[in-house]
Short mmCIF file of C-alpha atoms in Angstrom, two decimals:
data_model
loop_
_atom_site.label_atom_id
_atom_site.label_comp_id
_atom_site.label_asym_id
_atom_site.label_seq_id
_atom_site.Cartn_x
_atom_site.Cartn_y
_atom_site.Cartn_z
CA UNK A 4 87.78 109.67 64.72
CA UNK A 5 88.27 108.37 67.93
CA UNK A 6 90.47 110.66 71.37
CA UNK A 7 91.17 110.21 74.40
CA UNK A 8 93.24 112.06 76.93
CA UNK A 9 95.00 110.74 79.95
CA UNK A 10 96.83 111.87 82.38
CA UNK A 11 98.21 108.81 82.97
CA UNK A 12 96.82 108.12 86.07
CA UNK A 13 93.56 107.35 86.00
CA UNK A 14 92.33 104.87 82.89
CA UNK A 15 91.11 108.49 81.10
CA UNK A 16 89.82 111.88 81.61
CA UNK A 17 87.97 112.32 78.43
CA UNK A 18 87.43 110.08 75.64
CA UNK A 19 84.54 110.18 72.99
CA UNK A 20 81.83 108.18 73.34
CA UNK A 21 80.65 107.58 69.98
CA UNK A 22 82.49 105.05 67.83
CA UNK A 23 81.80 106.02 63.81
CA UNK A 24 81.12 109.11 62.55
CA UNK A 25 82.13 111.55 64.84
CA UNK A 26 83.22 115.21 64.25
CA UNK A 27 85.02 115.66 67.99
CA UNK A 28 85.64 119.16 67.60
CA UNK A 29 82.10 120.21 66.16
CA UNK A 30 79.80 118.09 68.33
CA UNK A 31 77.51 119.39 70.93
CA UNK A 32 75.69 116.20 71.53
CA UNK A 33 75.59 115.66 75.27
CA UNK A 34 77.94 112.97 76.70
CA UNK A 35 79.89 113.05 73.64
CA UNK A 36 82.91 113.54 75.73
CA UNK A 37 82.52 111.94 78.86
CA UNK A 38 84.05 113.15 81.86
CA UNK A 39 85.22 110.71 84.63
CA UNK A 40 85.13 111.31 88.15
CA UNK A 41 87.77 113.04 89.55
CA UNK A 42 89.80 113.03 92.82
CA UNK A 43 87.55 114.37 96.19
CA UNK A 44 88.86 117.56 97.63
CA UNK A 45 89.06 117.84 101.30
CA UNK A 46 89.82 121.71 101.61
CA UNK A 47 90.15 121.01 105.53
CA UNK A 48 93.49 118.65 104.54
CA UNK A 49 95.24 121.83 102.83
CA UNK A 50 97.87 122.96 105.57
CA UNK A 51 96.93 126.38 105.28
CA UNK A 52 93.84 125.71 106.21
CA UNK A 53 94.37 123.24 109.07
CA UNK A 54 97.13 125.61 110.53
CA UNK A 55 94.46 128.67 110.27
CA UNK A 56 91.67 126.06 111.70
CA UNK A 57 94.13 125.05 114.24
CA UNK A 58 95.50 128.20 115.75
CA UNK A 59 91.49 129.67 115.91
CA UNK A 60 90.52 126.95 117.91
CA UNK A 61 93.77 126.57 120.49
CA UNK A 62 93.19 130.54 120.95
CA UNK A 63 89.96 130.14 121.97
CA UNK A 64 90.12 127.24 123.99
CA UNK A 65 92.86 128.45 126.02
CA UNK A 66 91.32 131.87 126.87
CA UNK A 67 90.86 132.24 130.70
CA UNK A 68 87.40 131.83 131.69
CA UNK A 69 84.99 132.23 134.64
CA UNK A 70 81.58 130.74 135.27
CA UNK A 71 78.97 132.58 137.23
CA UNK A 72 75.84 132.07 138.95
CA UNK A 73 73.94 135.08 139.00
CA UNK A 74 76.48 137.16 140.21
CA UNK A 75 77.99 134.38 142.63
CA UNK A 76 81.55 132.69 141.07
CA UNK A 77 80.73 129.37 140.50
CA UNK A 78 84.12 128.10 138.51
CA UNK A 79 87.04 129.37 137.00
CA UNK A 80 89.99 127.96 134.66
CA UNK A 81 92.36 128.26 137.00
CA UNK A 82 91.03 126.06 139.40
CA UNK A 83 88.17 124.10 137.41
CA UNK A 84 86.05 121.11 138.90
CA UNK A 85 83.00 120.92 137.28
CA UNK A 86 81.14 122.31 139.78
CA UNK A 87 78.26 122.96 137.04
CA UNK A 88 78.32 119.37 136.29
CA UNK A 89 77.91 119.01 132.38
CA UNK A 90 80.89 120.27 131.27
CA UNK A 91 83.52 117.77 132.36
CA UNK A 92 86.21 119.16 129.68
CA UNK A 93 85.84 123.25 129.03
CA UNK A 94 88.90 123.40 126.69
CA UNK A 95 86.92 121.07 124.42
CA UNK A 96 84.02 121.84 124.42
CA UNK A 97 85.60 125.87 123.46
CA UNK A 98 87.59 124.24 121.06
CA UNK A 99 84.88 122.29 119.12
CA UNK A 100 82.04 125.22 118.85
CA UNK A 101 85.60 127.40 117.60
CA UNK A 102 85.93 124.76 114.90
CA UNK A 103 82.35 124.62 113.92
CA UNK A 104 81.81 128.21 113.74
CA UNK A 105 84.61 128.52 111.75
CA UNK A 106 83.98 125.54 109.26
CA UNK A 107 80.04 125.73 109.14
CA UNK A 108 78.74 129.02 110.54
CA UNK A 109 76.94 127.39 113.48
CA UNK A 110 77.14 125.09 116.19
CA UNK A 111 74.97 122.63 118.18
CA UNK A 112 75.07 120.80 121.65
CA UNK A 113 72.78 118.32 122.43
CA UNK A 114 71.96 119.62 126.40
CA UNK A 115 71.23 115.71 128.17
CA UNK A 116 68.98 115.78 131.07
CA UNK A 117 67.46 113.89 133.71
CA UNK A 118 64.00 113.35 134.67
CA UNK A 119 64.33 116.60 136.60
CA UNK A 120 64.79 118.39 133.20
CA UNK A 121 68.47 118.91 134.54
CA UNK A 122 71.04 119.52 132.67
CA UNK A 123 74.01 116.88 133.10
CA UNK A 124 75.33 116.12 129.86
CA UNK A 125 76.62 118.38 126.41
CA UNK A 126 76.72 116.20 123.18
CA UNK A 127 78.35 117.68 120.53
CA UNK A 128 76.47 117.44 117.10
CA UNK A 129 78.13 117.64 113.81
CA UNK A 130 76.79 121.00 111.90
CA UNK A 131 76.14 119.48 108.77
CA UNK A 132 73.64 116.13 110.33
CA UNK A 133 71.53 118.82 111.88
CA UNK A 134 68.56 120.63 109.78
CA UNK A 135 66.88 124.19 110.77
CA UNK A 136 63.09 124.06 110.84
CA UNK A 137 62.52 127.73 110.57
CA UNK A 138 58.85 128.42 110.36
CA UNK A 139 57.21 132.28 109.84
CA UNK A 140 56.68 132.80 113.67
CA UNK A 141 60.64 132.03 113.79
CA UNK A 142 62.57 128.59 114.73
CA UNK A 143 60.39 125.63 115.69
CA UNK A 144 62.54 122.61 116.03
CA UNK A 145 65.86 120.72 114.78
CA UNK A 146 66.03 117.73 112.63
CA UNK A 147 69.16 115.40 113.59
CA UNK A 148 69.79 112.73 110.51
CA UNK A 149 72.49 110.35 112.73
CA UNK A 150 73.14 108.16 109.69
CA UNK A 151 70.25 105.52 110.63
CA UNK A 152 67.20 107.63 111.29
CA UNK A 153 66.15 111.31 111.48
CA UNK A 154 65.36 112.06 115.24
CA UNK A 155 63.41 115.60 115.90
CA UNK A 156 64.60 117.63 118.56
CA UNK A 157 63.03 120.90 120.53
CA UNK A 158 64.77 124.11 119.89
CA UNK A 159 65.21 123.99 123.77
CA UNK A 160 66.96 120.79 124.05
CA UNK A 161 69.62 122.08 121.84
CA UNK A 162 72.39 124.79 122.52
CA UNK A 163 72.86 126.45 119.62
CA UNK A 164 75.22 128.97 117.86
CA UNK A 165 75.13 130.88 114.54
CA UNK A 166 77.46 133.42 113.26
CA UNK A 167 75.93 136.58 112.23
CA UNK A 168 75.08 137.39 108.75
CA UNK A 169 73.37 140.82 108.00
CA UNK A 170 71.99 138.36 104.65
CA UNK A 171 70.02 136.42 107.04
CA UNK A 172 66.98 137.07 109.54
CA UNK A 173 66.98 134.01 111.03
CA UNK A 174 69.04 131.02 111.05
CA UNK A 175 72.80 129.78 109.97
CA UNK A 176 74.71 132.59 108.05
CA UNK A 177 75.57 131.72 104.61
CA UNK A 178 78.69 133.53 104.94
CA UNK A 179 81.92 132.12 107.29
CA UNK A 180 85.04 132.24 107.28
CA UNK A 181 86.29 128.32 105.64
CA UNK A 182 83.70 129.51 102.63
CA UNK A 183 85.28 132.97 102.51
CA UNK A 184 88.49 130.61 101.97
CA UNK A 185 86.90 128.16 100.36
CA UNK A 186 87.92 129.17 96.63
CA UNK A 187 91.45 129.34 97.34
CA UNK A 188 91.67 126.39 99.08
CA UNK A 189 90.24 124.28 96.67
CA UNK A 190 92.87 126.15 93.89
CA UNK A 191 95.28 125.22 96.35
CA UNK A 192 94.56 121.43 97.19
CA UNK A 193 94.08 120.61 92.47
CA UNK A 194 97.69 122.00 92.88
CA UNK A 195 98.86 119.76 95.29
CA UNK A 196 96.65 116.87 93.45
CA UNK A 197 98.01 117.55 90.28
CA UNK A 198 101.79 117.16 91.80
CA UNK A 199 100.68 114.24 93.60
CA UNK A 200 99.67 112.81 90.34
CA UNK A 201 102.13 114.37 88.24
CA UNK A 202 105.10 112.35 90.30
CA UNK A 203 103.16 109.32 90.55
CA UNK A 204 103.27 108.53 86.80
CA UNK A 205 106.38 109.22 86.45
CA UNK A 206 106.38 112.91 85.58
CA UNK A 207 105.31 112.22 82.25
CA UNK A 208 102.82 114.77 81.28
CA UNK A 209 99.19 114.76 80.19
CA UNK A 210 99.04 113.03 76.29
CA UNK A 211 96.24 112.94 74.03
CA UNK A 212 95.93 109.67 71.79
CA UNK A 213 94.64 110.66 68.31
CA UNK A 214 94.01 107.80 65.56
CA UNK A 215 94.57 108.81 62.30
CA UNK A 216 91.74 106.33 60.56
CA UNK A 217 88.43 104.95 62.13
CA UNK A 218 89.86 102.10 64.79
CA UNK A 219 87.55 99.15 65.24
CA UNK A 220 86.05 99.23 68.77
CA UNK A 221 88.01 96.26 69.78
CA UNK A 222 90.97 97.84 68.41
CA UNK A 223 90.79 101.43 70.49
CA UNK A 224 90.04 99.48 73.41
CA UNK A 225 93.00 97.14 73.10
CA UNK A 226 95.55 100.45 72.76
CA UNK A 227 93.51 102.30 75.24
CA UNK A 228 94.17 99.44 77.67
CA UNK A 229 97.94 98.81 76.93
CA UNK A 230 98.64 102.80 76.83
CA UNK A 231 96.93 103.04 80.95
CA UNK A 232 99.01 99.96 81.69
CA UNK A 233 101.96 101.59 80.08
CA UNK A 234 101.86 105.43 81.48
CA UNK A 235 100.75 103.59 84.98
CA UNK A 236 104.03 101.49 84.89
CA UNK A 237 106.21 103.95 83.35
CA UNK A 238 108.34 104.31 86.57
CA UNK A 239 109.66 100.88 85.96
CA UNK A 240 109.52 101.80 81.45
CA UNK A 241 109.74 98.90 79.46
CA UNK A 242 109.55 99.48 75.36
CA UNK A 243 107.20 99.48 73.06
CA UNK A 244 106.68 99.62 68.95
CA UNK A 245 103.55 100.70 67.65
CA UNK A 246 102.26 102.45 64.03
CA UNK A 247 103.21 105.92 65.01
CA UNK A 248 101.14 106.25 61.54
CA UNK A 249 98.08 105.22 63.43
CA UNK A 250 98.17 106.30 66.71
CA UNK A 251 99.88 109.68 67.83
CA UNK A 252 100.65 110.83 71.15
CA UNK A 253 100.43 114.37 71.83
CA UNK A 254 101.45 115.89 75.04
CA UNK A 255 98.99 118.68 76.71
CA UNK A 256 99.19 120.90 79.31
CA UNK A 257 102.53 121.54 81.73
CA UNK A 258 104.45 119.61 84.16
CA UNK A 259 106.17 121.34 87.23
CA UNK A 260 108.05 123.84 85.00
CA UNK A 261 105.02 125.52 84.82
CA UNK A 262 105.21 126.60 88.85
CA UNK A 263 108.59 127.94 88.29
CA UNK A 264 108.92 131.64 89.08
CA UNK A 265 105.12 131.85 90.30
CA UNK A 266 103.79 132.63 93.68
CA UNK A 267 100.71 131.30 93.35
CA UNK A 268 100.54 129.03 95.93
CA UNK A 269 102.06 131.55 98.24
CA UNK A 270 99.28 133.78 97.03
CA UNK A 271 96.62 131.73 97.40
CA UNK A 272 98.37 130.52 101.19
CA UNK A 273 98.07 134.49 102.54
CA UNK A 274 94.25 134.46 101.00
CA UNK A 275 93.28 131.74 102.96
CA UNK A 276 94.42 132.91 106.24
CA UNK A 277 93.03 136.78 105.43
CA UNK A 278 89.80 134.94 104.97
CA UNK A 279 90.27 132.40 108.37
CA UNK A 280 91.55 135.77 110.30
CA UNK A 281 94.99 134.41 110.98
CA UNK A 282 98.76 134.84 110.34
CA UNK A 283 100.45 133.66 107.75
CA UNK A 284 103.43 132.42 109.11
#
């Protein structure tokens, strides 16, 4: 027997691999049913969690602020003009160790000097390029992969910034706030995938295609083919006869009726904010 479900979008979810002799519902052999790859989620393109992202960051960058030298007033926000010298935008450089903190636990700025060992430059680092080399007398140096090489960097060239964890002595924490909402936002963004897909083939639910006898290889690949083209181009349906005795299309799973009456994504909306710290508006 030969299955293979769709959900009309991509060529298949699962279909069996195995062309003769297969018992689909007994069958533990691995890759029997073979999974295809499914759509990326980007939990930081849910709006919940760009809002809660969002208002963290413009809170923080627009607190007041004033810098000091010893106990001399160097700078303030009110009046600022760099008088420090490396820090030619405050508000961004607030806002971006907010956003890191909040997304990865930890933040890094590479401090630029000159010969003098002067500070005159912050470059911002992405968290995740950036590897702790934490050795039993405590943190030795950084590791930077830039996408070309890995370049090795003092613990003193960097300014660094990790959220506390009681879990961990030293180093990152492995608990912040976008993994505390992590779960729920990923629930959230499959149910915004599965409407995306859901209206883009038509809102025609999920089908599994079941043949009655054996198919010839060339044969299942010839209906698999003309049933993708099909449910892809249903928007625009055209007809079609086949032997219904043969090959039987049975609809799984639910369409958008199944959201009806459910809070779920309001649910799952408040979670991620009570894990960011924010409002749910």
């Amino acid at each position: 027997m030969k299955a293979i479900l769709t959900d009309g979008v991509k060529q298949q979810i699962f279909s069996t691999r195995n062309k003769k002799g297969l018992d689909v519902w007994n069958d533990e052999t691995p890759g029997a049913w073979v999974g295809l790859r499914q759509e990326a989620v980007n939990v930081s393109l849910v709006p919940a969690v760009q809002s809660a992202w969002q208002a963290r960051c413009k809170a923080i960058a627009d607190l007041p602020f004033t810098i000091y030298k010893g106990e001399t007033e160097v700078d303030n926000s009110d009046e600022y003009q760099n008088k420090i010298g490396f820090l030619p935008n405050p508000r961004n450089f607030l806002w971006l160790t907010e956003a890191a903190l909040v997304g990865y636990g930890k933040c890094y700025w590479l401090k630029r000097s000159n010969i003098y060992k002067v500070t005159k430059e912050m470059q911002y680092f992405k968290p995740d390029s950036i590897l702790e080399k934490i050795e039993a007398k405590g943190l030795d140096h950084f590791e930077r992969n830039n996408g070309r090489n890995v370049e090795v960097y003092k613990s003193d060239d960097i300014f660094y910034t990790w959220l506390p964890d009681p879990s961990v002595e030293i180093g990152p924490p492995t608990v912040y706030p976008l993994a505390s909402a992590l779960l729920s936002a990923k629930a959230l963004e499959l149910i915004n995938v599965f409407i995306k897909n859901y209206m883009e083939r038509g809102a025609v639910k999920a089908l599994l295609l079941a043949a009655k006898n054996m198919p010839s290889e060339e044969e299942a690949n010839r209906v698999e083919t003309w049933f993708n083209k099909f449910m892809r181009g249903v928007t625009n349906l055209k007809w079609k006869v086949f032997d219904a005795e043969a090959i039987t299309p049975t609809i799984v799973g639910e369409g958008l009726e199944a959201f009806k009456g459910i809070t779920v994504v309001d649910d799952l909306t408040r979670q991620i904010h009570t894990a960011m710290g924010t409002r749910h508006m």
